[in-house]
Amino acid sequence: MKTTYIFIKKSILAALIIMLFSCSKDYPTTPTETSYFPPLTGSTWETKSISSLGWNQNAVQPLIEYLELKNSKSFILLVDGRIVMENYFNGHTASKGWYWASAGKTLTSTVTGIAAQEGYININDKVSDYIGTGWTSLPLAKENLITNKHLLCMTSGLDDSDDCVTPACLTYKADAGTRWAYHNVYVKLQDVVAQATKQSWSNYFNTKLRDKIGMEGNWFQIDNNSVYFSTSRSMARFGLLIANKGKWENTQILNENFWSEATNTSQNINLGYGYLWWLNGKSSYHLPQSQLQIPGSIIPSAPNDMYMALGKNDQKIYIVPSKKMVVIRMGDAADGSNFALSDFDDALWKKIKALYE
């Protein structure tokens, strides 16, 4: 009898296991939502609601009020490429353009990477290989130390006390690679790309990046700076491309290896800097116009895996891989004029975090 009981018990258990596995087909798992990419033309762009994300609807209005109070013109928040928030302030609209300031440095970094993957340039080559010698006031031996990569990393060693990029202004401060300094000389990469590709910077940029992701906008020369102007949605398109590791839908526009180098620490002096991208969550960082090493994360209230395009007077692209999030802010300076970073970053992120924490 005991043997029969055990046999029956095992049979019932086996039947239950079979039923469990067969019934499981009736309960499909929820598929992971794929990244959305808006069409290259037109105004269509899928949205996603705060409630569908399970976020705190009560945190939306305080964020909007803070953005308006702090002289913002636009704010866009994407998750998986879909618009969760899109707000315009102080007479600005979706169709109006605004300047990127130094947030546009990341456009230069990206197109430099595209030129490298197409074989036009090598980032480890010296700059003078492409634009000739005498582009600085340095002795030739010192000038030839400066590579394209040094311009990407802000480690040219050139004196950073002036934004001017004529040869007379570009004077020696340290050997290339030994000193990090936020310097407008990065713009020489645009000349490198133009010379290597035998076409204008704007034409190569438009063909290889802007038009491939449906951006609008143009470059303007303002004093010593090459400044990009576009709509806020165009800035969001670029952020979405980079958030997807340089890929737009099924097209790899920027090589993933270069993307990875650009969005990680590029040298051992300023750990919070990649190839013209700022990096959050590192153990220390440097600020523009300073040689002081500051301990801790650049924006303590923001996610540690965030990387950023930051421009004068608080032009922002924040990319957070762990949240599949891209955040855009354009406008006038939130408080006082600044080069790239300001106290506004930390305060703004406290408001953004209230949405999802």
mmCIF file of C-alpha atoms in Angstrom:
data_model
loop_
_atom_site.group_PDB
_atom_site.id
_atom_site.type_symbol
_atom_site.label_atom_id
_atom_site.label_comp_id
_atom_site.label_asym_id
_atom_site.label_seq_id
_atom_site.Cartn_x
_atom_site.Cartn_y
_atom_site.Cartn_z
ATOM 1 C CA MET A 1 0.000 0.000 0.000
ATOM 2 C CA LYS A 2 2.808 2.373 0.889
ATOM 3 C CA THR A 3 4.501 1.805 -2.494
ATOM 4 C CA THR A 4 1.218 2.463 -4.314
ATOM 5 C CA TYR A 5 0.714 5.702 -2.364
ATOM 6 C CA ILE A 6 4.168 6.964 -3.257
ATOM 7 C CA PHE A 7 3.601 6.101 -6.912
ATOM 8 C CA ILE A 8 0.275 7.958 -6.966
ATOM 9 C CA LYS A 9 1.819 10.964 -5.212
ATOM 10 C CA LYS A 10 4.655 11.126 -7.749
ATOM 11 C CA SER A 11 2.202 10.776 -10.621
ATOM 12 C CA ILE A 12 0.083 13.646 -9.336
ATOM 13 C CA LEU A 13 3.197 15.802 -8.901
ATOM 14 C CA ALA A 14 4.347 15.015 -12.443
ATOM 15 C CA ALA A 15 0.897 15.863 -13.810
ATOM 16 C CA LEU A 16 0.900 19.171 -11.983
ATOM 17 C CA ILE A 17 4.334 20.065 -13.419
ATOM 18 C CA ILE A 18 3.155 19.215 -16.943
ATOM 19 C CA MET A 19 -0.005 21.310 -16.440
ATOM 20 C CA LEU A 20 2.044 24.218 -15.103
ATOM 21 C CA PHE A 21 4.325 24.313 -18.139
ATOM 22 C CA SER A 22 1.521 23.805 -20.641
ATOM 23 C CA CYS A 23 -0.637 26.484 -19.008
ATOM 24 C CA SER A 24 2.229 28.928 -18.968
ATOM 25 C CA LYS A 25 1.701 29.400 -22.719
ATOM 26 C CA ASP A 26 -1.563 31.133 -21.855
ATOM 27 C CA TYR A 27 0.325 33.847 -19.902
ATOM 28 C CA PRO A 28 2.817 35.533 -22.271
ATOM 29 C CA THR A 29 5.460 37.751 -20.712
ATOM 30 C CA THR A 30 5.245 41.478 -21.364
ATOM 31 C CA PRO A 31 7.735 42.321 -24.128
ATOM 32 C CA THR A 32 10.424 44.890 -23.418
ATOM 33 C CA GLU A 33 9.460 48.133 -25.138
ATOM 34 C CA THR A 34 11.769 48.935 -28.016
ATOM 35 C CA SER A 35 13.169 52.390 -28.615
ATOM 36 C CA TYR A 36 11.037 54.603 -30.818
ATOM 37 C CA PHE A 37 12.472 56.858 -33.516
ATOM 38 C CA PRO A 38 10.332 59.646 -34.984
ATOM 39 C CA PRO A 39 9.996 59.863 -38.794
ATOM 40 C CA LEU A 40 12.698 61.905 -40.516
ATOM 41 C CA THR A 41 10.132 64.442 -41.744
ATOM 42 C CA GLY A 42 6.989 65.933 -40.267
ATOM 43 C CA SER A 43 5.951 66.568 -36.681
ATOM 44 C CA THR A 44 4.815 63.048 -35.728
ATOM 45 C CA TRP A 45 6.410 61.863 -32.490
ATOM 46 C CA GLU A 46 4.944 59.172 -30.239
ATOM 47 C CA THR A 47 4.195 60.093 -26.646
ATOM 48 C CA LYS A 48 4.112 58.206 -23.365
ATOM 49 C CA SER A 49 2.094 59.316 -20.349
ATOM 50 C CA ILE A 50 3.361 59.890 -16.838
ATOM 51 C CA SER A 51 0.736 57.454 -15.544
ATOM 52 C CA SER A 52 1.758 54.658 -17.936
ATOM 53 C CA LEU A 53 5.277 54.881 -16.496
ATOM 54 C CA GLY A 54 3.934 54.684 -12.961
ATOM 55 C CA TRP A 55 5.481 58.076 -12.202
ATOM 56 C CA ASN A 56 4.256 60.742 -9.802
ATOM 57 C CA GLN A 57 1.836 63.065 -11.585
ATOM 58 C CA ASN A 58 1.965 65.464 -8.615
ATOM 59 C CA ALA A 59 5.627 66.204 -9.374
ATOM 60 C CA VAL A 60 4.924 67.493 -12.895
ATOM 61 C CA GLN A 61 3.572 70.952 -12.059
ATOM 62 C CA PRO A 62 6.371 71.880 -9.598
ATOM 63 C CA LEU A 63 8.911 70.949 -12.297
ATOM 64 C CA ILE A 64 7.138 73.042 -14.932
ATOM 65 C CA GLU A 65 6.858 76.023 -12.587
ATOM 66 C CA TYR A 66 10.541 75.776 -11.686
ATOM 67 C CA LEU A 67 11.587 75.620 -15.348
ATOM 68 C CA GLU A 68 9.529 78.704 -16.160
ATOM 69 C CA LEU A 69 10.858 80.570 -13.131
ATOM 70 C CA LYS A 70 14.438 79.800 -14.218
ATOM 71 C CA ASN A 71 14.213 81.452 -17.655
ATOM 72 C CA SER A 72 13.715 78.256 -19.636
ATOM 73 C CA LYS A 73 12.497 78.335 -23.217
ATOM 74 C CA SER A 74 11.938 74.605 -23.697
ATOM 75 C CA PHE A 75 12.018 71.289 -21.871
ATOM 76 C CA ILE A 76 11.686 67.829 -23.414
ATOM 77 C CA LEU A 77 11.863 64.496 -21.596
ATOM 78 C CA LEU A 78 12.040 61.263 -23.611
ATOM 79 C CA VAL A 79 11.791 57.689 -22.363
ATOM 80 C CA ASP A 80 12.535 54.962 -24.918
ATOM 81 C CA GLY A 81 12.465 57.741 -27.512
ATOM 82 C CA ARG A 82 8.879 58.711 -26.739
ATOM 83 C CA ILE A 83 7.930 62.168 -25.495
ATOM 84 C CA VAL A 84 6.829 62.127 -21.853
ATOM 85 C CA MET A 85 7.018 65.903 -21.342
ATOM 86 C CA GLU A 86 7.351 68.714 -23.882
ATOM 87 C CA ASN A 87 6.932 72.243 -22.607
ATOM 88 C CA TYR A 88 7.675 75.702 -23.997
ATOM 89 C CA PHE A 89 7.968 78.911 -22.016
ATOM 90 C CA ASN A 90 8.303 82.668 -22.347
ATOM 91 C CA GLY A 91 7.016 82.902 -25.914
ATOM 92 C CA HIS A 92 9.178 80.075 -27.282
ATOM 93 C CA THR A 93 7.569 77.414 -29.496
ATOM 94 C CA ALA A 94 8.398 74.046 -31.037
ATOM 95 C CA SER A 95 9.197 75.734 -34.359
ATOM 96 C CA LYS A 96 11.610 78.351 -32.976
ATOM 97 C CA GLY A 97 15.351 77.803 -32.961
ATOM 98 C CA TRP A 98 17.814 78.504 -30.153
ATOM 99 C CA TYR A 99 21.567 78.259 -29.730
ATOM 100 C CA TRP A 100 23.275 75.146 -28.348
ATOM 101 C CA ALA A 101 26.383 77.009 -27.164
ATOM 102 C CA SER A 102 28.962 74.489 -25.898
ATOM 103 C CA ALA A 103 26.401 71.686 -25.853
ATOM 104 C CA GLY A 104 27.161 71.700 -29.580
ATOM 105 C CA LYS A 105 30.712 70.515 -28.861
ATOM 106 C CA THR A 106 29.214 67.028 -28.805
ATOM 107 C CA LEU A 107 28.084 67.492 -32.418
ATOM 108 C CA THR A 108 31.705 68.165 -33.330
ATOM 109 C CA SER A 109 32.832 65.104 -31.392
ATOM 110 C CA THR A 110 30.268 62.919 -33.144
ATOM 111 C CA VAL A 111 31.097 64.076 -36.659
ATOM 112 C CA THR A 112 34.817 63.716 -35.921
ATOM 113 C CA GLY A 113 34.033 60.102 -35.031
ATOM 114 C CA ILE A 114 32.111 59.634 -38.275
ATOM 115 C CA ALA A 115 35.037 61.043 -40.289
ATOM 116 C CA ALA A 116 37.357 58.639 -38.465
ATOM 117 C CA GLN A 117 35.199 55.589 -39.169
ATOM 118 C CA GLU A 118 35.039 56.577 -42.846
ATOM 119 C CA GLY A 119 38.830 56.636 -42.961
ATOM 120 C CA TYR A 120 39.262 60.351 -43.542
ATOM 121 C CA ILE A 121 41.115 60.991 -40.283
ATOM 122 C CA ASN A 122 42.854 59.207 -37.443
ATOM 123 C CA ILE A 123 42.226 60.771 -34.050
ATOM 124 C CA ASN A 124 45.737 59.824 -32.922
ATOM 125 C CA ASP A 125 47.362 61.784 -35.755
ATOM 126 C CA LYS A 126 48.737 65.236 -35.039
ATOM 127 C CA VAL A 127 46.487 68.140 -35.961
ATOM 128 C CA SER A 128 49.152 69.652 -38.235
ATOM 129 C CA ASP A 129 48.907 66.584 -40.508
ATOM 130 C CA TYR A 130 45.557 67.949 -41.626
ATOM 131 C CA ILE A 131 45.631 71.752 -41.324
ATOM 132 C CA GLY A 132 49.353 72.347 -41.731
ATOM 133 C CA THR A 133 51.983 73.605 -39.332
ATOM 134 C CA GLY A 134 51.885 77.074 -37.808
ATOM 135 C CA TRP A 135 48.282 76.827 -36.603
ATOM 136 C CA THR A 136 49.624 77.773 -33.156
ATOM 137 C CA SER A 137 52.428 80.007 -31.891
ATOM 138 C CA LEU A 138 54.216 77.012 -30.388
ATOM 139 C CA PRO A 139 57.649 75.786 -31.456
ATOM 140 C CA LEU A 140 57.116 73.115 -34.104
ATOM 141 C CA ALA A 141 58.196 70.295 -31.790
ATOM 142 C CA LYS A 142 55.558 71.301 -29.213
ATOM 143 C CA GLU A 143 52.830 71.928 -31.810
ATOM 144 C CA ASN A 144 53.412 68.470 -33.267
ATOM 145 C CA LEU A 145 52.628 66.912 -29.891
ATOM 146 C CA ILE A 146 48.985 67.984 -30.245
ATOM 147 C CA THR A 147 46.763 65.291 -31.764
ATOM 148 C CA ASN A 148 43.109 65.297 -32.742
ATOM 149 C CA LYS A 149 42.461 63.231 -29.633
ATOM 150 C CA HIS A 150 43.955 65.966 -27.438
ATOM 151 C CA LEU A 151 41.398 68.386 -28.905
ATOM 152 C CA LEU A 152 38.603 65.888 -28.182
ATOM 153 C CA CYS A 153 39.793 65.476 -24.589
ATOM 154 C CA MET A 154 40.617 69.174 -23.880
ATOM 155 C CA THR A 155 44.259 68.288 -23.201
ATOM 156 C CA SER A 156 46.002 70.335 -25.913
ATOM 157 C CA GLY A 157 48.217 72.090 -23.349
ATOM 158 C CA LEU A 158 47.417 75.454 -24.935
ATOM 159 C CA ASP A 159 46.809 78.525 -22.804
ATOM 160 C CA ASP A 160 43.079 78.644 -22.007
ATOM 161 C CA SER A 161 42.925 82.297 -20.894
ATOM 162 C CA ASP A 162 41.439 83.409 -24.236
ATOM 163 C CA ASP A 163 38.740 81.991 -26.533
ATOM 164 C CA CYS A 164 40.613 83.262 -29.575
ATOM 165 C CA VAL A 165 41.870 80.495 -31.901
ATOM 166 C CA THR A 166 44.167 82.425 -34.231
ATOM 167 C CA PRO A 167 47.810 81.275 -34.187
ATOM 168 C CA ALA A 168 48.820 84.349 -32.172
ATOM 169 C CA CYS A 169 46.346 83.407 -29.411
ATOM 170 C CA LEU A 170 47.259 79.731 -29.221
ATOM 171 C CA THR A 171 50.269 79.825 -26.930
ATOM 172 C CA TYR A 172 52.090 77.227 -24.875
ATOM 173 C CA LYS A 173 51.052 76.353 -21.327
ATOM 174 C CA ALA A 174 52.082 72.695 -21.008
ATOM 175 C CA ASP A 175 52.917 69.714 -23.160
ATOM 176 C CA ALA A 176 49.884 68.158 -24.832
ATOM 177 C CA GLY A 177 48.339 65.443 -22.689
ATOM 178 C CA THR A 178 49.640 66.760 -19.367
ATOM 179 C CA ARG A 179 47.024 69.434 -18.555
ATOM 180 C CA TRP A 180 43.220 69.504 -18.873
ATOM 181 C CA ALA A 181 41.672 72.889 -19.675
ATOM 182 C CA TYR A 182 38.310 73.821 -21.163
ATOM 183 C CA HIS A 183 39.364 75.566 -24.364
ATOM 184 C CA ASN A 184 37.703 76.768 -27.543
ATOM 185 C CA VAL A 185 40.545 75.249 -29.590
ATOM 186 C CA TYR A 186 38.436 72.089 -29.994
ATOM 187 C CA VAL A 187 36.803 73.944 -32.907
ATOM 188 C CA LYS A 188 39.926 73.202 -34.962
ATOM 189 C CA LEU A 189 38.495 69.690 -35.336
ATOM 190 C CA GLN A 190 35.959 71.201 -37.726
ATOM 191 C CA ASP A 191 38.863 72.428 -39.879
ATOM 192 C CA VAL A 192 40.496 68.989 -39.653
ATOM 193 C CA VAL A 193 37.319 67.297 -40.904
ATOM 194 C CA ALA A 194 36.799 69.876 -43.663
ATOM 195 C CA GLN A 195 40.363 69.496 -44.939
ATOM 196 C CA ALA A 196 40.301 65.703 -44.755
ATOM 197 C CA THR A 197 36.943 65.312 -46.517
ATOM 198 C CA LYS A 198 37.602 68.125 -49.027
ATOM 199 C CA GLN A 199 34.234 69.726 -48.339
ATOM 200 C CA SER A 200 32.874 72.345 -45.987
ATOM 201 C CA TRP A 201 32.271 71.397 -42.364
ATOM 202 C CA SER A 202 28.571 72.294 -42.694
ATOM 203 C CA ASN A 203 28.107 70.172 -45.794
ATOM 204 C CA TYR A 204 29.763 67.112 -44.255
ATOM 205 C CA PHE A 205 27.845 67.605 -40.994
ATOM 206 C CA ASN A 206 24.505 67.928 -42.798
ATOM 207 C CA THR A 207 25.081 64.910 -45.021
ATOM 208 C CA LYS A 208 26.523 62.537 -42.438
ATOM 209 C CA LEU A 209 24.555 63.481 -39.317
ATOM 210 C CA ARG A 210 21.852 66.137 -39.495
ATOM 211 C CA ASP A 211 19.867 64.808 -42.449
ATOM 212 C CA LYS A 212 20.225 61.163 -41.400
ATOM 213 C CA ILE A 213 18.268 61.711 -38.176
ATOM 214 C CA GLY A 214 15.813 64.375 -39.332
ATOM 215 C CA MET A 215 17.417 67.283 -37.507
ATOM 216 C CA GLU A 216 16.990 70.883 -38.579
ATOM 217 C CA GLY A 217 19.417 73.706 -37.917
ATOM 218 C CA ASN A 218 22.576 75.443 -39.059
ATOM 219 C CA TRP A 219 26.043 76.490 -37.918
ATOM 220 C CA PHE A 220 26.877 80.163 -37.404
ATOM 221 C CA GLN A 221 30.238 81.766 -36.785
ATOM 222 C CA ILE A 222 29.930 84.078 -33.762
ATOM 223 C CA ASP A 223 33.197 85.757 -32.761
ATOM 224 C CA ASN A 224 35.606 82.861 -32.139
ATOM 225 C CA ASN A 225 32.898 80.258 -31.808
ATOM 226 C CA SER A 226 31.133 77.956 -34.248
ATOM 227 C CA VAL A 227 27.620 77.802 -32.789
ATOM 228 C CA TYR A 228 24.742 75.518 -33.754
ATOM 229 C CA PHE A 229 21.140 76.756 -33.792
ATOM 230 C CA SER A 230 18.146 74.418 -33.985
ATOM 231 C CA THR A 231 14.727 73.619 -32.596
ATOM 232 C CA SER A 232 14.469 71.791 -29.285
ATOM 233 C CA ARG A 233 13.158 68.669 -31.022
ATOM 234 C CA SER A 234 16.263 68.605 -33.209
ATOM 235 C CA MET A 235 18.380 68.640 -30.065
ATOM 236 C CA ALA A 236 16.226 65.783 -28.749
ATOM 237 C CA ARG A 237 16.797 63.809 -31.959
ATOM 238 C CA PHE A 238 20.542 64.055 -31.469
ATOM 239 C CA GLY A 239 20.202 63.019 -27.826
ATOM 240 C CA LEU A 240 18.146 60.007 -28.906
ATOM 241 C CA LEU A 241 20.812 58.959 -31.431
ATOM 242 C CA ILE A 242 23.545 59.083 -28.795
ATOM 243 C CA ALA A 243 21.370 57.366 -26.184
ATOM 244 C CA ASN A 244 21.083 54.483 -28.668
ATOM 245 C CA LYS A 245 24.872 54.200 -28.979
ATOM 246 C CA GLY A 246 25.068 56.033 -32.282
ATOM 247 C CA LYS A 247 22.332 54.007 -33.969
ATOM 248 C CA TRP A 248 19.177 55.450 -35.560
ATOM 249 C CA GLU A 249 16.620 52.681 -36.038
ATOM 250 C CA ASN A 250 18.587 50.108 -38.087
ATOM 251 C CA THR A 251 21.387 52.415 -39.221
ATOM 252 C CA GLN A 252 24.654 52.676 -37.271
ATOM 253 C CA ILE A 253 25.558 56.323 -37.898
ATOM 254 C CA LEU A 254 28.364 56.572 -35.355
ATOM 255 C CA ASN A 255 30.613 53.576 -34.717
ATOM 256 C CA GLU A 256 29.797 52.088 -31.294
ATOM 257 C CA ASN A 257 33.468 51.878 -30.336
ATOM 258 C CA PHE A 258 33.904 55.621 -30.824
ATOM 259 C CA TRP A 259 30.616 56.259 -28.990
ATOM 260 C CA SER A 260 31.924 54.265 -26.037
ATOM 261 C CA GLU A 261 35.221 56.164 -25.959
ATOM 262 C CA ALA A 262 33.397 59.491 -26.257
ATOM 263 C CA THR A 263 31.046 58.813 -23.340
ATOM 264 C CA ASN A 264 33.645 57.453 -20.910
ATOM 265 C CA THR A 265 36.631 59.052 -19.177
ATOM 266 C CA SER A 266 39.084 60.029 -21.928
ATOM 267 C CA GLN A 267 42.203 60.896 -19.887
ATOM 268 C CA ASN A 268 43.402 60.638 -16.286
ATOM 269 C CA ILE A 269 43.266 64.324 -15.329
ATOM 270 C CA ASN A 270 39.558 65.211 -15.488
ATOM 271 C CA LEU A 271 37.703 61.967 -14.834
ATOM 272 C CA GLY A 272 34.391 63.705 -15.564
ATOM 273 C CA TYR A 273 35.195 64.318 -19.228
ATOM 274 C CA GLY A 274 35.009 62.167 -22.356
ATOM 275 C CA TYR A 275 35.312 63.374 -25.953
ATOM 276 C CA LEU A 276 33.619 66.763 -25.402
ATOM 277 C CA TRP A 277 30.960 65.038 -23.246
ATOM 278 C CA TRP A 278 30.656 65.632 -19.488
ATOM 279 C CA LEU A 279 30.351 62.502 -17.346
ATOM 280 C CA ASN A 280 28.465 62.225 -14.082
ATOM 281 C CA GLY A 281 29.178 59.831 -11.238
ATOM 282 C CA LYS A 282 32.987 59.934 -11.298
ATOM 283 C CA SER A 283 35.140 60.283 -8.188
ATOM 284 C CA SER A 284 36.295 63.788 -9.163
ATOM 285 C CA TYR A 285 36.040 66.419 -11.903
ATOM 286 C CA HIS A 286 37.363 69.781 -13.086
ATOM 287 C CA LEU A 287 35.369 72.895 -13.923
ATOM 288 C CA PRO A 288 35.941 75.228 -16.890
ATOM 289 C CA GLN A 289 38.571 77.918 -16.212
ATOM 290 C CA SER A 290 39.924 76.030 -13.216
ATOM 291 C CA GLN A 291 42.729 73.598 -12.481
ATOM 292 C CA LEU A 292 41.138 72.576 -9.182
ATOM 293 C CA GLN A 293 40.240 68.896 -8.867
ATOM 294 C CA ILE A 294 36.865 68.674 -7.148
ATOM 295 C CA PRO A 295 35.960 65.416 -5.372
ATOM 296 C CA GLY A 296 32.623 63.755 -6.023
ATOM 297 C CA SER A 297 30.076 63.649 -8.805
ATOM 298 C CA ILE A 298 29.399 66.682 -11.043
ATOM 299 C CA ILE A 299 25.634 66.599 -10.357
ATOM 300 C CA PRO A 300 25.100 64.724 -7.061
ATOM 301 C CA SER A 301 21.313 64.558 -7.373
ATOM 302 C CA ALA A 302 21.437 62.998 -10.869
ATOM 303 C CA PRO A 303 22.006 59.333 -11.767
ATOM 304 C CA ASN A 304 25.648 58.272 -11.700
ATOM 305 C CA ASP A 305 25.524 56.787 -15.203
ATOM 306 C CA MET A 306 24.369 60.050 -16.779
ATOM 307 C CA TYR A 307 26.475 61.831 -19.408
ATOM 308 C CA MET A 308 25.824 65.320 -20.653
ATOM 309 C CA ALA A 309 26.200 67.984 -23.320
ATOM 310 C CA LEU A 310 26.391 71.273 -21.431
ATOM 311 C CA GLY A 311 26.402 74.758 -22.937
ATOM 312 C CA LYS A 312 26.705 78.345 -21.828
ATOM 313 C CA ASN A 313 23.707 79.733 -19.963
ATOM 314 C CA ASP A 314 22.246 76.301 -19.240
ATOM 315 C CA GLN A 315 21.743 74.634 -22.600
ATOM 316 C CA LYS A 316 21.458 70.948 -21.641
ATOM 317 C CA ILE A 317 21.312 67.431 -23.041
ATOM 318 C CA TYR A 318 21.178 64.839 -20.279
ATOM 319 C CA ILE A 319 21.333 61.146 -21.230
ATOM 320 C CA VAL A 320 20.594 58.486 -18.594
ATOM 321 C CA PRO A 321 21.113 54.919 -19.901
ATOM 322 C CA SER A 322 19.656 53.228 -16.795
ATOM 323 C CA LYS A 323 16.385 55.132 -17.261
ATOM 324 C CA LYS A 324 16.405 55.060 -21.101
ATOM 325 C CA MET A 325 15.953 58.786 -20.690
ATOM 326 C CA VAL A 326 16.959 61.876 -22.673
ATOM 327 C CA VAL A 327 16.310 65.331 -21.217
ATOM 328 C CA ILE A 328 16.603 68.622 -23.125
ATOM 329 C CA ARG A 329 16.612 72.134 -21.684
ATOM 330 C CA MET A 330 17.104 75.313 -23.713
ATOM 331 C CA GLY A 331 16.816 78.896 -22.556
ATOM 332 C CA ASP A 332 18.515 81.865 -20.967
ATOM 333 C CA ALA A 333 20.770 81.412 -17.946
ATOM 334 C CA ALA A 334 18.799 80.028 -15.019
ATOM 335 C CA ASP A 335 20.669 82.307 -12.658
ATOM 336 C CA GLY A 336 23.953 84.049 -13.499
ATOM 337 C CA SER A 337 25.832 83.572 -16.770
ATOM 338 C CA ASN A 338 27.948 80.410 -16.827
ATOM 339 C CA PHE A 339 30.239 78.455 -19.165
ATOM 340 C CA ALA A 340 28.568 75.032 -18.944
ATOM 341 C CA LEU A 341 27.852 73.868 -15.400
ATOM 342 C CA SER A 342 25.808 75.683 -12.784
ATOM 343 C CA ASP A 343 23.923 75.097 -9.521
ATOM 344 C CA PHE A 344 20.812 74.867 -11.695
ATOM 345 C CA ASP A 345 21.842 71.350 -12.806
ATOM 346 C CA ASP A 346 21.583 69.892 -9.312
ATOM 347 C CA ALA A 347 18.382 71.744 -8.423
ATOM 348 C CA LEU A 348 16.741 70.742 -11.705
ATOM 349 C CA TRP A 349 17.591 67.083 -11.191
ATOM 350 C CA LYS A 350 15.991 67.065 -7.773
ATOM 351 C CA LYS A 351 12.753 68.139 -9.509
ATOM 352 C CA ILE A 352 13.167 65.537 -12.279
ATOM 353 C CA LYS A 353 13.857 62.722 -9.793
ATOM 354 C CA ALA A 354 10.636 63.567 -7.965
ATOM 355 C CA LEU A 355 8.822 62.340 -11.078
ATOM 356 C CA TYR A 356 10.041 58.767 -10.821
ATOM 357 C CA GLU A 357 11.228 58.200 -7.233
#
